[in-house]
PDB file of N, CA and C in Angstrom:
ATOM      1  N   MET A   8      56.399  39.419 172.186  1.00  0.00           N
ATOM      2  CA  MET A   8      56.362  40.556 173.029  1.00  0.00           C
ATOM      3  C   MET A   8      55.500  40.413 174.250  1.00  0.00           C
ATOM      4  N   ALA A   9      55.850  40.909 175.460  1.00  0.00           N
ATOM      5  CA  ALA A   9      55.019  40.791 176.523  1.00  0.00           C
ATOM      6  C   ALA A   9      53.970  41.878 176.594  1.00  0.00           C
ATOM      7  N   ARG A  10      52.668  41.561 177.014  1.00  0.00           N
ATOM      8  CA  ARG A  10      51.702  42.566 177.126  1.00  0.00           C
ATOM      9  C   ARG A  10      51.889  43.467 178.326  1.00  0.00           C
ATOM     10  N   ARG A  11      51.659  44.706 178.120  1.00  0.00           N
ATOM     11  CA  ARG A  11      51.736  45.452 179.384  1.00  0.00           C
ATOM     12  C   ARG A  11      50.435  45.490 180.223  1.00  0.00           C
ATOM     13  N   LYS A  12      50.569  45.635 181.325  1.00  0.00           N
ATOM     14  CA  LYS A  12      49.371  45.433 182.334  1.00  0.00           C
ATOM     15  C   LYS A  12      48.822  47.036 182.278  1.00  0.00           C
ATOM     16  N   SER A  13      47.453  47.001 182.118  1.00  0.00           N
ATOM     17  CA  SER A  13      46.878  48.274 182.090  1.00  0.00           C
ATOM     18  C   SER A  13      46.850  48.809 183.554  1.00  0.00           C
ATOM     19  N   LEU A  14      47.138  50.088 183.567  1.00  0.00           N
ATOM     20  CA  LEU A  14      47.229  50.858 184.958  1.00  0.00           C
ATOM     21  C   LEU A  14      45.815  51.019 185.499  1.00  0.00           C
ATOM     22  N   PRO A  15      45.599  50.887 186.766  1.00  0.00           N
ATOM     23  CA  PRO A  15      44.135  51.236 187.332  1.00  0.00           C
ATOM     24  C   PRO A  15      43.932  52.713 187.178  1.00  0.00           C
ATOM     25  N   ARG A  16      42.704  53.047 186.762  1.00  0.00           N
ATOM     26  CA  ARG A  16      42.414  54.532 186.614  1.00  0.00           C
ATOM     27  C   ARG A  16      42.314  55.191 187.882  1.00  0.00           C
ATOM     28  N   ASP A  17      42.644  56.437 187.855  1.00  0.00           N
ATOM     29  CA  ASP A  17      42.374  57.306 189.150  1.00  0.00           C
ATOM     30  C   ASP A  17      41.026  57.472 189.250  1.00  0.00           C
ATOM     31  N   PRO A  18      40.419  57.518 190.498  1.00  0.00           N
ATOM     32  CA  PRO A  18      39.060  57.821 190.819  1.00  0.00           C
ATOM     33  C   PRO A  18      38.625  59.169 190.501  1.00  0.00           C
ATOM     34  N   ALA A  19      37.447  59.384 190.078  1.00  0.00           N
ATOM     35  CA  ALA A  19      36.988  60.734 189.866  1.00  0.00           C
ATOM     36  C   ALA A  19      36.734  61.537 191.139  1.00  0.00           C
ATOM     37  N   PRO A  20      36.848  62.834 191.107  1.00  0.00           N
ATOM     38  CA  PRO A  20      36.553  63.611 192.231  1.00  0.00           C
ATOM     39  C   PRO A  20      35.236  63.200 193.036  1.00  0.00           C
ATOM     40  N   ALA A  21      34.271  63.014 192.027  1.00  0.00           N
ATOM     41  CA  ALA A  21      32.846  62.612 192.712  1.00  0.00           C
ATOM     42  C   ALA A  21      32.933  61.234 193.406  1.00  0.00           C
ATOM     43  N   GLU A  22      33.702  60.422 192.979  1.00  0.00           N
ATOM     44  CA  GLU A  22      33.880  58.917 193.575  1.00  0.00           C
ATOM     45  C   GLU A  22      34.669  59.195 194.869  1.00  0.00           C
ATOM     46  N   ILE A  23      35.567  60.072 194.892  1.00  0.00           N
ATOM     47  CA  ILE A  23      36.357  60.196 196.108  1.00  0.00           C
ATOM     48  C   ILE A  23      35.506  60.757 197.218  1.00  0.00           C
ATOM     49  N   GLN A  24      34.705  61.703 196.857  1.00  0.00           N
ATOM     50  CA  GLN A  24      33.819  62.558 197.808  1.00  0.00           C
ATOM     51  C   GLN A  24      32.690  61.401 198.301  1.00  0.00           C
ATOM     52  N   TYR A  25      32.150  60.777 197.448  1.00  0.00           N
ATOM     53  CA  TYR A  25      31.214  59.742 197.770  1.00  0.00           C
ATOM     54  C   TYR A  25      31.820  58.650 198.762  1.00  0.00           C
ATOM     55  N   LEU A  26      33.034  58.144 198.469  1.00  0.00           N
ATOM     56  CA  LEU A  26      33.529  57.102 199.315  1.00  0.00           C
ATOM     57  C   LEU A  26      33.989  57.698 200.656  1.00  0.00           C
ATOM     58  N   CYS A  27      34.420  58.852 200.700  1.00  0.00           N
ATOM     59  CA  CYS A  27      34.810  59.500 201.895  1.00  0.00           C
ATOM     60  C   CYS A  27      33.591  59.647 202.764  1.00  0.00           C
ATOM     61  N   ALA A  28      32.447  60.075 202.151  1.00  0.00           N
ATOM     62  CA  ALA A  28      31.185  60.286 203.005  1.00  0.00           C
ATOM     63  C   ALA A  28      30.691  58.903 203.461  1.00  0.00           C
ATOM     64  N   GLN A  29      30.872  57.835 202.664  1.00  0.00           N
ATOM     65  CA  GLN A  29      30.567  56.336 203.193  1.00  0.00           C
ATOM     66  C   GLN A  29      31.423  56.128 204.478  1.00  0.00           C
ATOM     67  N   ILE A  30      32.704  56.425 204.414  1.00  0.00           N
ATOM     68  CA  ILE A  30      33.554  56.177 205.534  1.00  0.00           C
ATOM     69  C   ILE A  30      33.216  56.952 206.722  1.00  0.00           C
ATOM     70  N   ARG A  31      32.826  58.274 206.583  1.00  0.00           N
ATOM     71  CA  ARG A  31      32.599  59.145 207.601  1.00  0.00           C
ATOM     72  C   ARG A  31      31.356  58.766 208.325  1.00  0.00           C
ATOM     73  N   GLN A  32      30.298  58.146 207.664  1.00  0.00           N
ATOM     74  CA  GLN A  32      29.083  57.618 208.183  1.00  0.00           C
ATOM     75  C   GLN A  32      29.267  56.652 209.428  1.00  0.00           C
ATOM     76  N   GLY A  33      30.348  55.969 209.366  1.00  0.00           N
ATOM     77  CA  GLY A  33      30.647  54.964 210.321  1.00  0.00           C
ATOM     78  C   GLY A  33      31.388  55.527 211.570  1.00  0.00           C
ATOM     79  N   TRP A  34      31.688  56.879 211.479  1.00  0.00           N
ATOM     80  CA  TRP A  34      32.411  57.481 212.595  1.00  0.00           C
ATOM     81  C   TRP A  34      31.408  57.816 213.778  1.00  0.00           C
ATOM     82  N   SER A  35      31.973  57.768 215.018  1.00  0.00           N
ATOM     83  CA  SER A  35      31.235  58.333 216.045  1.00  0.00           C
ATOM     84  C   SER A  35      31.510  59.696 216.150  1.00  0.00           C
ATOM     85  N   GLU A  36      30.604  60.448 217.050  1.00  0.00           N
ATOM     86  CA  GLU A  36      30.830  61.839 217.174  1.00  0.00           C
ATOM     87  C   GLU A  36      32.172  62.176 217.675  1.00  0.00           C
ATOM     88  N   THR A  37      32.716  61.358 218.556  1.00  0.00           N
ATOM     89  CA  THR A  37      33.924  61.602 219.136  1.00  0.00           C
ATOM     90  C   THR A  37      35.033  61.524 218.121  1.00  0.00           C
ATOM     91  N   THR A  38      34.930  60.525 217.277  1.00  0.00           N
ATOM     92  CA  THR A  38      36.000  60.400 216.164  1.00  0.00           C
ATOM     93  C   THR A  38      35.853  61.611 215.254  1.00  0.00           C
ATOM     94  N   TYR A  39      34.607  62.030 214.938  1.00  0.00           N
ATOM     95  CA  TYR A  39      34.506  63.186 214.092  1.00  0.00           C
ATOM     96  C   TYR A  39      35.075  64.394 214.671  1.00  0.00           C
ATOM     97  N   ARG A  40      34.995  64.634 215.918  1.00  0.00           N
ATOM     98  CA  ARG A  40      35.602  65.720 216.682  1.00  0.00           C
ATOM     99  C   ARG A  40      37.097  65.648 216.513  1.00  0.00           C
ATOM    100  N   LEU A  41      37.627  64.605 216.757  1.00  0.00           N
ATOM    101  CA  LEU A  41      39.124  64.405 216.722  1.00  0.00           C
ATOM    102  C   LEU A  41      39.684  64.464 215.407  1.00  0.00           C
ATOM    103  N   ARG A  42      38.942  63.994 214.369  1.00  0.00           N
ATOM    104  CA  ARG A  42      39.578  64.144 213.013  1.00  0.00           C
ATOM    105  C   ARG A  42      39.235  65.538 212.340  1.00  0.00           C
ATOM    106  N   ALA A  43      38.277  66.198 212.926  1.00  0.00           N
ATOM    107  CA  ALA A  43      37.975  67.587 212.383  1.00  0.00           C
ATOM    108  C   ALA A  43      38.911  68.640 213.052  1.00  0.00           C
ATOM    109  N   GLY A  44      39.787  68.162 214.026  1.00  0.00           N
ATOM    110  CA  GLY A  44      40.596  69.044 214.692  1.00  0.00           C
ATOM    111  C   GLY A  44      40.137  69.818 215.859  1.00  0.00           C
ATOM    112  N   TYR A  45      38.894  69.395 216.301  1.00  0.00           N
ATOM    113  CA  TYR A  45      38.287  70.075 217.577  1.00  0.00           C
ATOM    114  C   TYR A  45      39.139  69.580 218.834  1.00  0.00           C
ATOM    115  N   ALA A  46      39.866  68.507 218.792  1.00  0.00           N
ATOM    116  CA  ALA A  46      40.456  68.017 219.902  1.00  0.00           C
ATOM    117  C   ALA A  46      41.765  67.415 219.514  1.00  0.00           C
ATOM    118  N   ASP A  47      42.715  67.227 220.519  1.00  0.00           N
ATOM    119  CA  ASP A  47      44.076  66.817 220.205  1.00  0.00           C
ATOM    120  C   ASP A  47      44.121  65.312 220.423  1.00  0.00           C
ATOM    121  N   THR A  48      43.488  64.974 221.494  1.00  0.00           N
ATOM    122  CA  THR A  48      43.439  63.459 221.871  1.00  0.00           C
ATOM    123  C   THR A  48      41.999  62.970 221.958  1.00  0.00           C
ATOM    124  N   TYR A  49      41.898  61.606 221.947  1.00  0.00           N
ATOM    125  CA  TYR A  49      40.754  61.020 222.037  1.00  0.00           C
ATOM    126  C   TYR A  49      40.015  61.201 223.200  1.00  0.00           C
ATOM    127  N   GLU A  50      40.707  61.348 224.313  1.00  0.00           N
ATOM    128  CA  GLU A  50      39.961  61.643 225.678  1.00  0.00           C
ATOM    129  C   GLU A  50      39.542  63.043 225.627  1.00  0.00           C
ATOM    130  N   GLU A  51      40.193  63.969 225.071  1.00  0.00           N
ATOM    131  CA  GLU A  51      39.745  65.411 225.064  1.00  0.00           C
ATOM    132  C   GLU A  51      38.482  65.517 224.170  1.00  0.00           C
ATOM    133  N   ALA A  52      38.413  64.652 223.072  1.00  0.00           N
ATOM    134  CA  ALA A  52      37.264  64.627 222.161  1.00  0.00           C
ATOM    135  C   ALA A  52      36.082  64.149 222.858  1.00  0.00           C
ATOM    136  N   GLN A  53      36.223  63.288 223.817  1.00  0.00           N
ATOM    137  CA  GLN A  53      35.157  62.627 224.504  1.00  0.00           C
ATOM    138  C   GLN A  53      34.516  63.468 225.513  1.00  0.00           C
ATOM    139  N   ARG A  54      35.350  64.202 226.097  1.00  0.00           N
ATOM    140  CA  ARG A  54      34.729  65.176 227.130  1.00  0.00           C
ATOM    141  C   ARG A  54      34.349  66.549 226.731  1.00  0.00           C
ATOM    142  N   SER A  55      34.817  66.954 225.537  1.00  0.00           N
ATOM    143  CA  SER A  55      34.618  68.163 225.032  1.00  0.00           C
ATOM    144  C   SER A  55      33.199  68.502 224.441  1.00  0.00           C
ATOM    145  N   GLN A  56      32.637  69.614 224.412  1.00  0.00           N
ATOM    146  CA  GLN A  56      31.375  69.848 223.848  1.00  0.00           C
ATOM    147  C   GLN A  56      31.654  70.517 222.495  1.00  0.00           C
ATOM    148  N   CYS A  57      30.724  70.526 221.753  1.00  0.00           N
ATOM    149  CA  CYS A  57      30.823  71.063 220.405  1.00  0.00           C
ATOM    150  C   CYS A  57      31.243  72.613 220.486  1.00  0.00           C
ATOM    151  N   TRP A  58      31.912  73.113 219.520  1.00  0.00           N
ATOM    152  CA  TRP A  58      32.427  74.482 219.578  1.00  0.00           C
ATOM    153  C   TRP A  58      31.056  75.365 219.446  1.00  0.00           C
ATOM    154  N   LEU A  59      31.118  76.559 220.189  1.00  0.00           N
ATOM    155  CA  LEU A  59      30.102  77.521 220.213  1.00  0.00           C
ATOM    156  C   LEU A  59      30.800  78.817 219.791  1.00  0.00           C
ATOM    157  N   PRO A  60      30.155  79.671 219.140  1.00  0.00           N
ATOM    158  CA  PRO A  60      30.678  81.059 218.922  1.00  0.00           C
ATOM    159  C   PRO A  60      30.797  81.794 220.257  1.00  0.00           C
ATOM    160  N   PRO A  61      31.837  82.640 220.196  1.00  0.00           N
ATOM    161  CA  PRO A  61      31.971  83.444 221.499  1.00  0.00           C
ATOM    162  C   PRO A  61      30.820  84.460 221.575  1.00  0.00           C
ATOM    163  N   VAL A  62      30.470  84.802 222.867  1.00  0.00           N
ATOM    164  CA  VAL A  62      29.248  85.583 223.025  1.00  0.00           C
ATOM    165  C   VAL A  62      29.848  86.889 223.725  1.00  0.00           C
ATOM    166  N   ILE A  63      29.381  88.027 223.091  1.00  0.00           N
ATOM    167  CA  ILE A  63      29.988  89.392 223.739  1.00  0.00           C
ATOM    168  C   ILE A  63      28.589  90.243 223.982  1.00  0.00           C
ATOM    169  N   ARG A  64      28.788  91.068 224.986  1.00  0.00           N
ATOM    170  CA  ARG A  64      27.732  91.973 225.149  1.00  0.00           C
ATOM    171  C   ARG A  64      27.797  93.196 224.206  1.00  0.00           C
ATOM    172  N   LEU A  65      26.757  93.723 223.964  1.00  0.00           N
ATOM    173  CA  LEU A  65      26.648  94.937 223.048  1.00  0.00           C
ATOM    174  C   LEU A  65      27.486  96.096 223.695  1.00  0.00           C
ATOM    175  N   ASP A  66      27.451  96.233 224.980  1.00  0.00           N
ATOM    176  CA  ASP A  66      28.118  97.372 225.692  1.00  0.00           C
ATOM    177  C   ASP A  66      29.639  97.197 225.605  1.00  0.00           C
ATOM    178  N   GLU A  67      30.010  96.109 225.222  1.00  0.00           N
ATOM    179  CA  GLU A  67      31.485  95.893 225.069  1.00  0.00           C
ATOM    180  C   GLU A  67      32.009  96.354 223.728  1.00  0.00           C
ATOM    181  N   LEU A  68      31.122  96.630 222.737  1.00  0.00           N
ATOM    182  CA  LEU A  68      31.484  96.879 221.391  1.00  0.00           C
ATOM    183  C   LEU A  68      31.705  98.494 221.460  1.00  0.00           C
ATOM    184  N   GLU A  69      32.674  98.894 220.528  1.00  0.00           N
ATOM    185  CA  GLU A  69      32.949 100.200 220.372  1.00  0.00           C
ATOM    186  C   GLU A  69      32.177 100.749 219.202  1.00  0.00           C
ATOM    187  N   TRP A  70      31.144 101.536 219.276  1.00  0.00           N
ATOM    188  CA  TRP A  70      30.381 102.010 218.203  1.00  0.00           C
ATOM    189  C   TRP A  70      30.926 103.197 217.550  1.00  0.00           C
ATOM    190  N   PRO A  71      30.905 103.238 216.212  1.00  0.00           N
ATOM    191  CA  PRO A  71      31.380 104.641 215.564  1.00  0.00           C
ATOM    192  C   PRO A  71      30.340 105.747 216.036  1.00  0.00           C
ATOM    193  N   GLU A  72      30.863 107.018 216.102  1.00  0.00           N
ATOM    194  CA  GLU A  72      30.174 108.141 216.542  1.00  0.00           C
ATOM    195  C   GLU A  72      28.923 108.327 215.865  1.00  0.00           C
ATOM    196  N   GLU A  73      28.861 108.036 214.434  1.00  0.00           N
ATOM    197  CA  GLU A  73      27.738 108.345 213.598  1.00  0.00           C
ATOM    198  C   GLU A  73      26.512 107.403 214.269  1.00  0.00           C
ATOM    199  N   LEU A  74      26.869 106.126 214.464  1.00  0.00           N
ATOM    200  CA  LEU A  74      25.770 105.137 215.043  1.00  0.00           C
ATOM    201  C   LEU A  74      25.365 105.631 216.290  1.00  0.00           C
ATOM    202  N   GLU A  75      26.173 106.136 217.109  1.00  0.00           N
ATOM    203  CA  GLU A  75      25.654 106.570 218.589  1.00  0.00           C
ATOM    204  C   GLU A  75      24.810 107.818 218.353  1.00  0.00           C
ATOM    205  N   ARG A  76      25.014 108.654 217.614  1.00  0.00           N
ATOM    206  CA  ARG A  76      24.145 109.856 217.360  1.00  0.00           C
ATOM    207  C   ARG A  76      23.032 109.373 216.754  1.00  0.00           C
ATOM    208  N   ALA A  77      23.018 108.426 215.817  1.00  0.00           N
ATOM    209  CA  ALA A  77      21.751 107.997 215.211  1.00  0.00           C
ATOM    210  C   ALA A  77      20.756 107.118 216.117  1.00  0.00           C
ATOM    211  N   ASN A  78      21.387 106.656 217.073  1.00  0.00           N
ATOM    212  CA  ASN A  78      20.541 105.821 218.170  1.00  0.00           C
ATOM    213  C   ASN A  78      20.065 106.608 219.344  1.00  0.00           C
ATOM    214  N   ARG A  79      20.360 107.926 219.383  1.00  0.00           N
ATOM    215  CA  ARG A  79      19.965 108.805 220.455  1.00  0.00           C
ATOM    216  C   ARG A  79      18.525 109.273 220.229  1.00  0.00           C
TER     217      ARG A  79
END
């Protein structure tokens, strides 16, 4: 009777996480931006800046009446 080959085991989640981190260490900032979805093309990733949250002025916000009375 022929012997069955043992199947390779699946990697543990911690192993996958570790190996992915090792791969990402070799990425440039441009490659990271592209793979993270911050840009659609390599050229766009090269010229784009990091994402910044939008900035709004306080007078653009609509305050509830209770807060307006409390701030007077």
